[in-house]
Structure formats: structure tokens, C-alpha cells
mmCIF file of C-alpha atoms in Angstrom:
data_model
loop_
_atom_site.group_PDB
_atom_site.id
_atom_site.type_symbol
_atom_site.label_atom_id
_atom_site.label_comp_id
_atom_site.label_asym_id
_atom_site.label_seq_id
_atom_site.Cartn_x
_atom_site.Cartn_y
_atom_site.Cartn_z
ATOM 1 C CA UNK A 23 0.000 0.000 0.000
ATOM 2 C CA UNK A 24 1.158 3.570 -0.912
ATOM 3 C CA UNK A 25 2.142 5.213 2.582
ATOM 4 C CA UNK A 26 0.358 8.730 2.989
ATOM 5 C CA UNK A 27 2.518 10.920 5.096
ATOM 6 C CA UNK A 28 -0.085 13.294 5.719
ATOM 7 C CA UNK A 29 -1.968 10.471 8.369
ATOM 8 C CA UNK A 30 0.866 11.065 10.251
ATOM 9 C CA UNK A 31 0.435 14.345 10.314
ATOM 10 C CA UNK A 32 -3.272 14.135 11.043
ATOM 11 C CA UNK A 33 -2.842 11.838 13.983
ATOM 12 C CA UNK A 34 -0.171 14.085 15.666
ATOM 13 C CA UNK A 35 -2.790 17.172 14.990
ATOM 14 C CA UNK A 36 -5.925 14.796 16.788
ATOM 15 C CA UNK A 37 -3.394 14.536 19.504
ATOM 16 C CA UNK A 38 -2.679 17.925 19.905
ATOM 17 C CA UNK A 39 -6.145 18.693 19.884
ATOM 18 C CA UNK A 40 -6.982 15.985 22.951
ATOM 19 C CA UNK A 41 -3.886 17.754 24.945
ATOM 20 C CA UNK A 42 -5.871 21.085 23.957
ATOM 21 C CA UNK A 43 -9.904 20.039 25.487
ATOM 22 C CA UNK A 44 -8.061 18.726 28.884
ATOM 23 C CA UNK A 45 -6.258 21.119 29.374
ATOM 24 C CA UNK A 46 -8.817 23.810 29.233
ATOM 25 C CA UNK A 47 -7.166 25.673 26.751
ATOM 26 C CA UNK A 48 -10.418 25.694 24.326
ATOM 27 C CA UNK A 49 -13.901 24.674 24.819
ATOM 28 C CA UNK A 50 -14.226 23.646 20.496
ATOM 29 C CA UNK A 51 -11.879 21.596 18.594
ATOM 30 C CA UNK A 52 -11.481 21.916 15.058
ATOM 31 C CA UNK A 53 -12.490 18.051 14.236
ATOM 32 C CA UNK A 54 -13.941 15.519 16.874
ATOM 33 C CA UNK A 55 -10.439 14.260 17.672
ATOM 34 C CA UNK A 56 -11.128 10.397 18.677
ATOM 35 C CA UNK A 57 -13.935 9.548 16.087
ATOM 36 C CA UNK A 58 -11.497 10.999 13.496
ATOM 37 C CA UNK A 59 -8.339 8.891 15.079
ATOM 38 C CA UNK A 60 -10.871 5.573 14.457
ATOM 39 C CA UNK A 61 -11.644 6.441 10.862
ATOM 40 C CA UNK A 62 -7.809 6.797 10.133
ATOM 41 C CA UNK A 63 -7.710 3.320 11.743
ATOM 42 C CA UNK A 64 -10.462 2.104 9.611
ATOM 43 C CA UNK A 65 -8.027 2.951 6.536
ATOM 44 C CA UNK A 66 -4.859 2.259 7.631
ATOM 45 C CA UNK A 67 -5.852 -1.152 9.296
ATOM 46 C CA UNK A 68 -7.794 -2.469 6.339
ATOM 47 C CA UNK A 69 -4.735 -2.155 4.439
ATOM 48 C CA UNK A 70 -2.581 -4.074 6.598
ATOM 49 C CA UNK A 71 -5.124 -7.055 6.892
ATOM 50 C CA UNK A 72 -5.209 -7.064 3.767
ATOM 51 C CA UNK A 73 -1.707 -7.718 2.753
ATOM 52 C CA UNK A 74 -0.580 -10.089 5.549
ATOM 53 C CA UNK A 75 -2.047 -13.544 7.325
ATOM 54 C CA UNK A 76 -4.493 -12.849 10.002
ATOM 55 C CA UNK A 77 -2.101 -14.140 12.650
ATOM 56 C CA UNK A 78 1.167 -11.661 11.537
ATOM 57 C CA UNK A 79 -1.791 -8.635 11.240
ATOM 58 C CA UNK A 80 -2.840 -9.585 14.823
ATOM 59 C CA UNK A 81 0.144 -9.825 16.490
ATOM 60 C CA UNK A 82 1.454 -6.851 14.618
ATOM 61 C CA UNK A 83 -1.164 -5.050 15.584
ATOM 62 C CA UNK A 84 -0.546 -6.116 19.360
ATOM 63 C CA UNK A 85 3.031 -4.889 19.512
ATOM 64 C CA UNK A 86 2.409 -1.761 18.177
ATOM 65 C CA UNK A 87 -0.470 -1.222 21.093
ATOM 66 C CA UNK A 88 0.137 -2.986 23.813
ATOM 67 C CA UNK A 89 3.984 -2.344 25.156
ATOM 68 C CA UNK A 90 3.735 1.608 25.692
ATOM 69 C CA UNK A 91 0.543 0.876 27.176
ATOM 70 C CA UNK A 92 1.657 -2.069 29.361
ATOM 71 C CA UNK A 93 4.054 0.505 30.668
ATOM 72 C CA UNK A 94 1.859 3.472 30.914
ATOM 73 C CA UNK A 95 -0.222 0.929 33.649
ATOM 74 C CA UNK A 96 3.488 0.540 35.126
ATOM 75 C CA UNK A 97 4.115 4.181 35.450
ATOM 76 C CA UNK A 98 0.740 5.216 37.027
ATOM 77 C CA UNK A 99 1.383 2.676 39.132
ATOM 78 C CA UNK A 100 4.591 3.786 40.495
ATOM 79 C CA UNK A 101 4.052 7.540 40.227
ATOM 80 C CA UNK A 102 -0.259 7.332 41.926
ATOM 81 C CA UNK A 103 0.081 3.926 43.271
ATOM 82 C CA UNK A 104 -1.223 0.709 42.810
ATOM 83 C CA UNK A 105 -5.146 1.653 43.136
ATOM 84 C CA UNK A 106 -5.191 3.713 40.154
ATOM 85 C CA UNK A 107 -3.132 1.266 37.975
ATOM 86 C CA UNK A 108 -5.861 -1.455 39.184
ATOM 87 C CA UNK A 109 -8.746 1.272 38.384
ATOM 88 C CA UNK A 110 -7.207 2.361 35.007
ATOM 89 C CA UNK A 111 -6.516 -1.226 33.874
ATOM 90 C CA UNK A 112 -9.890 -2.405 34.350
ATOM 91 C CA UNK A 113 -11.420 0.870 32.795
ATOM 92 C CA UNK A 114 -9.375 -0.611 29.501
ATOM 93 C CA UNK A 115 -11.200 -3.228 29.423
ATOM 94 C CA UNK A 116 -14.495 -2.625 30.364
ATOM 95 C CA UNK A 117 -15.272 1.166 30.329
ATOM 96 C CA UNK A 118 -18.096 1.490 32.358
ATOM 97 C CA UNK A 119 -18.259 3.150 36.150
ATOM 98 C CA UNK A 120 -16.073 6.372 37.478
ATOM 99 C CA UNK A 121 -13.051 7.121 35.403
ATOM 100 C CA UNK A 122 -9.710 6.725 36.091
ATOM 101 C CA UNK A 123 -7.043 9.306 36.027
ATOM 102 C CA UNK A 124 -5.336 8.378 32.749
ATOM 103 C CA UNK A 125 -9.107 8.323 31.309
ATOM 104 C CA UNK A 126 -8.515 8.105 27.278
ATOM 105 C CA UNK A 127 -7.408 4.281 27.537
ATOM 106 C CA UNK A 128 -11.626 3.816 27.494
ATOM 107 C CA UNK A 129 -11.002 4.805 23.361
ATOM 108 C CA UNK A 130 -8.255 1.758 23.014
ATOM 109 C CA UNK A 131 -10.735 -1.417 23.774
ATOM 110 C CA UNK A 132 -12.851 -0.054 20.991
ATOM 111 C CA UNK A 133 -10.633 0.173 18.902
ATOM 112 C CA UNK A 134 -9.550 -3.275 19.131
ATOM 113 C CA UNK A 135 -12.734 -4.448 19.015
ATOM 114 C CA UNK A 136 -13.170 -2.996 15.430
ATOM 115 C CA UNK A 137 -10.211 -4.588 14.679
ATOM 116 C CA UNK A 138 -11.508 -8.104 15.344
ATOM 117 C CA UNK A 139 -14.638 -6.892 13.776
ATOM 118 C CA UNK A 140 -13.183 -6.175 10.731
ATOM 119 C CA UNK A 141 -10.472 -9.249 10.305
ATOM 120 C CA UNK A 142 -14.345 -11.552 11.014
ATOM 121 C CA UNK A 143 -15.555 -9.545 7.571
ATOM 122 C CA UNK A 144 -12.266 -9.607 5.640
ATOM 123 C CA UNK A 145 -12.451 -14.140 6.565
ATOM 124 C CA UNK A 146 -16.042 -14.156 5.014
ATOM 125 C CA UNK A 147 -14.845 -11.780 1.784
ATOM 126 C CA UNK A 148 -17.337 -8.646 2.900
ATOM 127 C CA UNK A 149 -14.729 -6.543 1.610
ATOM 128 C CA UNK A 150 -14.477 -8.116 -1.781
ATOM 129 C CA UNK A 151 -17.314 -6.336 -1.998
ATOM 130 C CA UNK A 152 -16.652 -2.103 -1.933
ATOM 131 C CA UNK A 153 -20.085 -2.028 -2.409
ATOM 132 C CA UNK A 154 -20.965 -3.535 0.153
ATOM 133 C CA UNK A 155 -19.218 -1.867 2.971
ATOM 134 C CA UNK A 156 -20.040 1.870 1.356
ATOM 135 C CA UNK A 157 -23.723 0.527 2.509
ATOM 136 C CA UNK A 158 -23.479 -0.284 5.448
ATOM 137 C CA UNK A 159 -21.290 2.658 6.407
ATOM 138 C CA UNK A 160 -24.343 4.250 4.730
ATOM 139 C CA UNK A 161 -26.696 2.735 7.625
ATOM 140 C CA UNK A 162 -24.523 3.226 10.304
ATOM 141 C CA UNK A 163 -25.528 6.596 10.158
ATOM 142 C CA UNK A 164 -28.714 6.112 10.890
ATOM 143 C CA UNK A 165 -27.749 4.536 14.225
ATOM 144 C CA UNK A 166 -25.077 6.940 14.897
ATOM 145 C CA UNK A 167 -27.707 9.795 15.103
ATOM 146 C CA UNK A 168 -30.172 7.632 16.434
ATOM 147 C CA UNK A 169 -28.697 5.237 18.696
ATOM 148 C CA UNK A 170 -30.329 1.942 20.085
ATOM 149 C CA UNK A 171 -30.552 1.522 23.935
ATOM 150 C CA UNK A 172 -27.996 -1.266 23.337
ATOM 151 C CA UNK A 173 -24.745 0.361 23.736
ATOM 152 C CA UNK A 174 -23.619 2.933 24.619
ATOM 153 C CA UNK A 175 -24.456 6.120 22.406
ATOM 154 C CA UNK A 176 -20.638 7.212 21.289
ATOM 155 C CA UNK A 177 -20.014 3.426 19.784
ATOM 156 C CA UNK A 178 -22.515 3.862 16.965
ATOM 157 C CA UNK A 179 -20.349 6.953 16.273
ATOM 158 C CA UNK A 180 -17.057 5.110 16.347
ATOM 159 C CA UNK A 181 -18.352 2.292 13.831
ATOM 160 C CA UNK A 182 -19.502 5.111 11.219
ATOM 161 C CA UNK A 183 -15.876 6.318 11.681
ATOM 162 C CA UNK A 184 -14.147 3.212 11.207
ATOM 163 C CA UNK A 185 -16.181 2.017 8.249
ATOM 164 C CA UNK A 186 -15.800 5.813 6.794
ATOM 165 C CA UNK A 187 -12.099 4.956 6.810
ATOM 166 C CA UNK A 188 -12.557 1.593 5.456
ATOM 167 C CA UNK A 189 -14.823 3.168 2.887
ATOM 168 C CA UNK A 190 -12.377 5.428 1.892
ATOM 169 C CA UNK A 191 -9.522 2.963 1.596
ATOM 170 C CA UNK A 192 -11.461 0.977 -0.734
ATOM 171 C CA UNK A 193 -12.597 3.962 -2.862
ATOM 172 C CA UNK A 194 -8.691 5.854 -2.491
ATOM 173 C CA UNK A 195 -8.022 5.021 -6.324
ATOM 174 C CA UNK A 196 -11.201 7.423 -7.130
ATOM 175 C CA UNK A 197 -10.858 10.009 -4.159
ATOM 176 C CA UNK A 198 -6.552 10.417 -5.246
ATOM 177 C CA UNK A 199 -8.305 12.090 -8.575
ATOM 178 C CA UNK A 200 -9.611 14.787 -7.028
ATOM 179 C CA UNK A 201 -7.819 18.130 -7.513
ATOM 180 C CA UNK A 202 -5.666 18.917 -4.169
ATOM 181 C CA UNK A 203 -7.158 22.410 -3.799
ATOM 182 C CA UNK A 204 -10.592 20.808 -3.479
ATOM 183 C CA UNK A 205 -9.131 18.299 -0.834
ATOM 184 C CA UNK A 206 -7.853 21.194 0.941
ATOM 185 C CA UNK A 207 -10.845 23.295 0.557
ATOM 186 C CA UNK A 208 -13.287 20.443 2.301
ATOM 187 C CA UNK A 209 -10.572 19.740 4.828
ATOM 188 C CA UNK A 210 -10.273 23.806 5.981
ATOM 189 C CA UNK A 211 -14.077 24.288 5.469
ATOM 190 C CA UNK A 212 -14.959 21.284 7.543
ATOM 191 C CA UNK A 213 -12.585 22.405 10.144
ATOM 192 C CA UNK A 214 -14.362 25.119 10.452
ATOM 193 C CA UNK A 215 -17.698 23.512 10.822
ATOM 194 C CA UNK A 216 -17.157 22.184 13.758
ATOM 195 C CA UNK A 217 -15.150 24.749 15.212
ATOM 196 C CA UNK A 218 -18.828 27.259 15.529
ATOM 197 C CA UNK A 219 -19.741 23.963 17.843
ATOM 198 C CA UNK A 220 -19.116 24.019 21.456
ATOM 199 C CA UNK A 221 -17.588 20.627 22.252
ATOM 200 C CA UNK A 222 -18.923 17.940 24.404
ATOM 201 C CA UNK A 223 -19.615 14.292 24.379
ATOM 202 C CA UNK A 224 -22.962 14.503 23.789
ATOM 203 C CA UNK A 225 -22.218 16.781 20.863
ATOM 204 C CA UNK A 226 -20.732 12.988 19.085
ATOM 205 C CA UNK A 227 -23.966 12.139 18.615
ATOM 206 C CA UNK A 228 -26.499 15.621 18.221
ATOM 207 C CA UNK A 229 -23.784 16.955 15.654
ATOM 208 C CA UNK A 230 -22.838 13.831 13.875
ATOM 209 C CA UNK A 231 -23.202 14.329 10.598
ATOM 210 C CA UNK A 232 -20.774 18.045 11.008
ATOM 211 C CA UNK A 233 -18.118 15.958 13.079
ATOM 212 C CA UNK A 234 -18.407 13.503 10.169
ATOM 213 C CA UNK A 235 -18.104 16.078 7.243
ATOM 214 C CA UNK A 236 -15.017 17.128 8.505
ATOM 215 C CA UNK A 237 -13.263 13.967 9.131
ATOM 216 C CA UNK A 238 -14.671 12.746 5.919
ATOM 217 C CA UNK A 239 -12.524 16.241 4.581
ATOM 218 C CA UNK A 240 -9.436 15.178 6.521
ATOM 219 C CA UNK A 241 -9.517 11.515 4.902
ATOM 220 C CA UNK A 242 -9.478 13.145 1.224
ATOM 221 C CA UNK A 243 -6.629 15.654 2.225
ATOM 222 C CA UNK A 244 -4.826 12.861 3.601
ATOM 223 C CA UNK A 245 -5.256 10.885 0.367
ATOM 224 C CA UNK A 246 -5.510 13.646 -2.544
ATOM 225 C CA UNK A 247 -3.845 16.938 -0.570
ATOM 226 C CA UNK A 248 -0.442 17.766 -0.750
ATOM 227 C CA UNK A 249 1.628 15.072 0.809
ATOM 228 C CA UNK A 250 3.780 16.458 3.673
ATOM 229 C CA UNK A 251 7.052 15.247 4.607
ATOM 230 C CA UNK A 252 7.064 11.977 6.470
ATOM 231 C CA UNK A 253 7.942 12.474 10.004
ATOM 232 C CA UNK A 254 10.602 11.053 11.672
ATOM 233 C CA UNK A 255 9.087 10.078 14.738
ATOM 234 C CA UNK A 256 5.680 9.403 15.152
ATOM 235 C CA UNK A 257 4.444 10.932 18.639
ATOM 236 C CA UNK A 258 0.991 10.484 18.338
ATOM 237 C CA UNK A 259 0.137 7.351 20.103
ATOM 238 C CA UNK A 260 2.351 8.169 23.362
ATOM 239 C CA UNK A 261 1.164 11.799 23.703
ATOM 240 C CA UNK A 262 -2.715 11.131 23.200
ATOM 241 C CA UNK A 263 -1.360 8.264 26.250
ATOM 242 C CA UNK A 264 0.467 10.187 28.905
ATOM 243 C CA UNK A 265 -0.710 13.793 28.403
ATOM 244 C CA UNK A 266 -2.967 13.512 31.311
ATOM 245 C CA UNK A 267 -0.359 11.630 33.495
ATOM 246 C CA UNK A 268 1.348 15.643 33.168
ATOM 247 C CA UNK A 269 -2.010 17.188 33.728
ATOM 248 C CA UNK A 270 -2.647 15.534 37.138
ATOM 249 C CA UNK A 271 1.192 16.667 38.442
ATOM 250 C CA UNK A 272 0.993 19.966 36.848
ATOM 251 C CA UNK A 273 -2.442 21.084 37.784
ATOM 252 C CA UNK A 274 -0.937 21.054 41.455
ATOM 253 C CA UNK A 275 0.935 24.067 40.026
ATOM 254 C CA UNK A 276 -0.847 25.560 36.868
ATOM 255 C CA UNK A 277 -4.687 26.104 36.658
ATOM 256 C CA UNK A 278 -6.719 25.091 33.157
ATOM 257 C CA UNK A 279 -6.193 26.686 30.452
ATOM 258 C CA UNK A 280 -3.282 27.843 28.008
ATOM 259 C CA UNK A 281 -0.468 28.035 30.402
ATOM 260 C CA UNK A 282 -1.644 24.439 31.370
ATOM 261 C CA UNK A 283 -1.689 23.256 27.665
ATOM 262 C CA UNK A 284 2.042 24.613 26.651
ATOM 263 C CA UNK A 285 3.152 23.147 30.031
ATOM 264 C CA UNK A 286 1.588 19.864 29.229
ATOM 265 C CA UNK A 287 2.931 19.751 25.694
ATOM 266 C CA UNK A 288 6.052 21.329 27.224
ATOM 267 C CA UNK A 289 6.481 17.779 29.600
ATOM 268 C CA UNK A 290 4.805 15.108 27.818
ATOM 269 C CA UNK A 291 6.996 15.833 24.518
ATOM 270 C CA UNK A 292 10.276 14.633 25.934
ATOM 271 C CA UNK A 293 8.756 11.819 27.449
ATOM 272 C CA UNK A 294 7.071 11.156 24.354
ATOM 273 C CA UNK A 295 10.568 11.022 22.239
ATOM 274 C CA UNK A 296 12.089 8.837 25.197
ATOM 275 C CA UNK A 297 8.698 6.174 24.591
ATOM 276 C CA UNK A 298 9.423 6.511 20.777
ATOM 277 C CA UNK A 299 13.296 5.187 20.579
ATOM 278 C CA UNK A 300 12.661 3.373 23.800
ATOM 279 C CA UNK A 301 9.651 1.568 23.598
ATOM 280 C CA UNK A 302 7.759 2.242 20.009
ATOM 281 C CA UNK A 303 10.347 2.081 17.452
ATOM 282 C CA UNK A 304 11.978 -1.084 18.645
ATOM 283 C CA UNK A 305 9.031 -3.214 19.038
ATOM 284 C CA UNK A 306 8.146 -1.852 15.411
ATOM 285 C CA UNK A 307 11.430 -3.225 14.225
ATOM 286 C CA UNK A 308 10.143 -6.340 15.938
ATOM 287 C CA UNK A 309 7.129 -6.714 14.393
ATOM 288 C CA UNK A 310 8.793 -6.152 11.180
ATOM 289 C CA UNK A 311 11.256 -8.706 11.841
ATOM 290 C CA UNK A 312 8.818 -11.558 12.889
ATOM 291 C CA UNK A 313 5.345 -10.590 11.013
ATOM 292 C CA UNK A 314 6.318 -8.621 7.937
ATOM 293 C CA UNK A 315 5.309 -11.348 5.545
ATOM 294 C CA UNK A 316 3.877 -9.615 2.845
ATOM 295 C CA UNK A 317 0.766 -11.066 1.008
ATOM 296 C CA UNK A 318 -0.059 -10.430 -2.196
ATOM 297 C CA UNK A 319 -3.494 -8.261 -2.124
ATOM 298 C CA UNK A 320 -6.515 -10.375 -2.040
ATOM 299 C CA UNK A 321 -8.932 -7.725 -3.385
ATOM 300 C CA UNK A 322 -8.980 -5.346 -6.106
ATOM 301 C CA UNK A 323 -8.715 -1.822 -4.386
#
């Protein structure tokens, strides 16, 4: 698969935006940061099932997760004791009940769950057919805006996302054609869509369809905008993780808002770039070493 520097970009910039809402620093964001992070999943993941065995995309998949977050449980732990590690480790895996300090693992279970969802559709050929994905992302709206009593209201959101992305992987041959200004246009226009919103979780669901505009605009810049350099370390995945870790030390210190945001930023980069060559980059090099068997494509794109 053709590698699209600007999702790298775009996940660093739904990070930043995460760092932004708890710190206080603004009461909008400029696209619904964690719905937008699954539909980038929902592309990049498809085409990684697609081109190795389900066991190599599974265990791939599980070394690029699971170590920094295995040792964010280990650093809670030792920094706001054993209590919160417990608390925080369960709200991974079942996110129901108060919230822990370290909150945004409640996003990662879902994700993974998609995951499994989607390898179950890929075994029975579902996405041999485009088709038939683009329709039911197409009714998945439906139960996005109006969601059953089932579960819980913001997971109807994240499957639209994810099968947006999926959607969009499967149709990137026809979105690539479109001219780069109009990529940027939808992109800067969505953006500021959502940005007249005032944020909140309910908001997922009562301004769907404007959250999903926008990330729909980010997907096509992604594919058909200018493509930005590639970045040498991705920092995405451990600042959207540790962020708050900073928040509850420095909020001793610094009250919400902008000074708490730059601070923040300021102390979760470095550790960020310490995860990265520590942690990240050399269970990558794993993966790549044990599960990079490449398969030829099983479906036309």
C-alpha cells in the first residue's frame, strides 16, 4: 500500500487537539479528535489485513499497542500507586463506572474491538465487496444519530468512523483524482464547521453528521492533498497516552487553560521522544522482523 505521510500528520494534529480540550485551553476543537483517530484506523488497518495472514496482522497489531501501554499501567502505578493502575486497567477493558485518572485508555478497547470486527468480515470476503461496505457505512448513520438503547451512544459513532475509513480505503483510487485544492478546501471548510460547535460528548452524537463532514474532509486531504514530509518520529500514540499523566502533576501548580496546555505539551513531549526510541520504534522493528510477511493483495482496491 502507498504510505500517505499526511496520516501522520493528522494523527499528531488529533493529539494535539486531545492535549488542547483537557487542558482547558479551548472549549471547540477543530475536528472531533477520537472519532477521526478511528476512521484513520479504519483505513490504515484495512490495508494491513489485507496484505498479511491474520495471525502476523494480529500480532502486529498487538506490539504496536500494547507495550507503551503495558508501561503506561506501570508508570501510574509507580508515580499514583497501585489503586489507580488497578482502576485504570480495568477501565481498559471494560469502560463502564467512574473514570480513572489516565481516562482516554476507554477509546483503546474499541478500537480493538473494530479490529476483530473487521479481520471476522475480511475471513467471510465482505470486503471483496466495496459495495458492500459503502452501505453499510451508509446505515450506520442512521444509528449513529439515532442510537439503540444497546450500547452505549458514542459506539454507533465510532463504527460510522471506522467504516468511513474503510470506505475510503477501498474507494482511495477514485478520491486520489480529485484536484488537491478541493481536498484542501473540504478539509479547511470542515474544520471550520465544527469549530462554531461548542464541544462535548454529547455533541458525538447531536452533531454527527458536522463531526463527520469534517473527518470525511481530513480523509481526502490525507489521500488527494499535498503530501507532507514523512515524520521522523511518530508521537501520536504516546502523547494522546500520557498527556494527562502531566495534567494531574501539573495542575498542582498551573490552573486550566493555556499556560496548562504549553506546560503539558512542554512535559509530555520529551517523554514522548524517550517512549518513541525506547519503547515504540523497537518493538516496530520487531514486528517487522517476525510478522512482515507480505501477502499479495486479495482484493482489487
Amino acid at each position: 500500500m502507498r504510505h500517505y505521510p499526511n496520516f501522520d500528520w493528522l494523527r499528531l494534529f488529533f493529539a494535539v487537539q486531545v492535549v488542547a480540550m483537557h487542558s482547558g485551553a479551548w472549549e471547540r476543537v477543530l475536528i472531533n479528535p477520537v472519532p477521526a483517530f478511528i476512521a484513520v484506523s479504519g483505513f490504515v488497518v484495512l490495508g494491513s489485513i489485507e496484505r498479511r495472514s491474520l495471525t502476523s496482522f494480529f500480532l502486529s497489531r498487538a506490539l504496536r499497542v500494547l507495550p507503551l501501554l503495558f508501561v503506561s499501567f506501570l508508570v501510574i502505578g509507580a508515580i499514583f500507586g497501585a489503586s489507580e493502575m488497578r482502576q485504570t486497567f480495568l477501565f481498559w477493558l471494560w469502560p463502564m463506572g467512574p473514570a480513572p485518572l489516565n481516562a482516554v485508555v476507554w477509546t483503546l478497547i474499541y478500537e480493538e474491538v473494530l479490529y476483530v470486527c473487521m479481520a471476522i468480515l475480511f475471513v467471510f470476503g465482505f470486503y471483496r465487496r466495496p459495495l458492500l461496505i459503502a452501505v453499510a457505512f451508509i446505515g450506520s448513520l442512521y444509528f449513529a444519530r439515532n442510537p439503540p438503547p444497546f450500547l452505549y451512544p458514542v459506539t454507533y459513532v465510532l463504527i460510522s468512523s471506522f467504516l468511513l475509513g474503510s470506505v475510503a480505503y477501498l474507494y482511495r483510487h477514485w478520491i486520489v483524482r480529485l484536484p488537491s485544492m478541493v481536498a484542501i478546501g473540504w478539509f479547511v471548510l470542515g474544520m471550520a464547521g465544527v469549530a462554531t460547535l461548542k464541544y462535548s460528548m454529547g455533541s458525538w452524537v447531536d452533531d454527527f453528521f458536522v463531526h463527520l463532514i469534517a473527518i470525511a474532509g481530513a480523509l481526502c486531504f490525507a489521500i488527494a492533498g499535498p503530501q507532507l514530509p514523512r515524520l521522523a518520529l511518530d508521537l501520536s500514540y504516546s502523547l494522546y497516552l500520557f498527556h494527562l499523566l502531566s495534567r494531574a502533576l501539573l495542575m498542582h501548580f498551573i490552573p486550566l487553560g493555556v499556560p496548562l496546555f504549553m506546560a503539558m505539551l512542554a512535559t509530555t513531549i520529551p517523554v514522548c521522544v524517550v517512549a518513541w526510541y525506547g519503547i515504540e520504534r523497537p518493538f516496530l522493528s520487531l514486528r517487522d522482523r517476525l510478522f512482515f510477511r507480505r501477502l499479495p493483495a486479495r482484493y482489487p482496491s
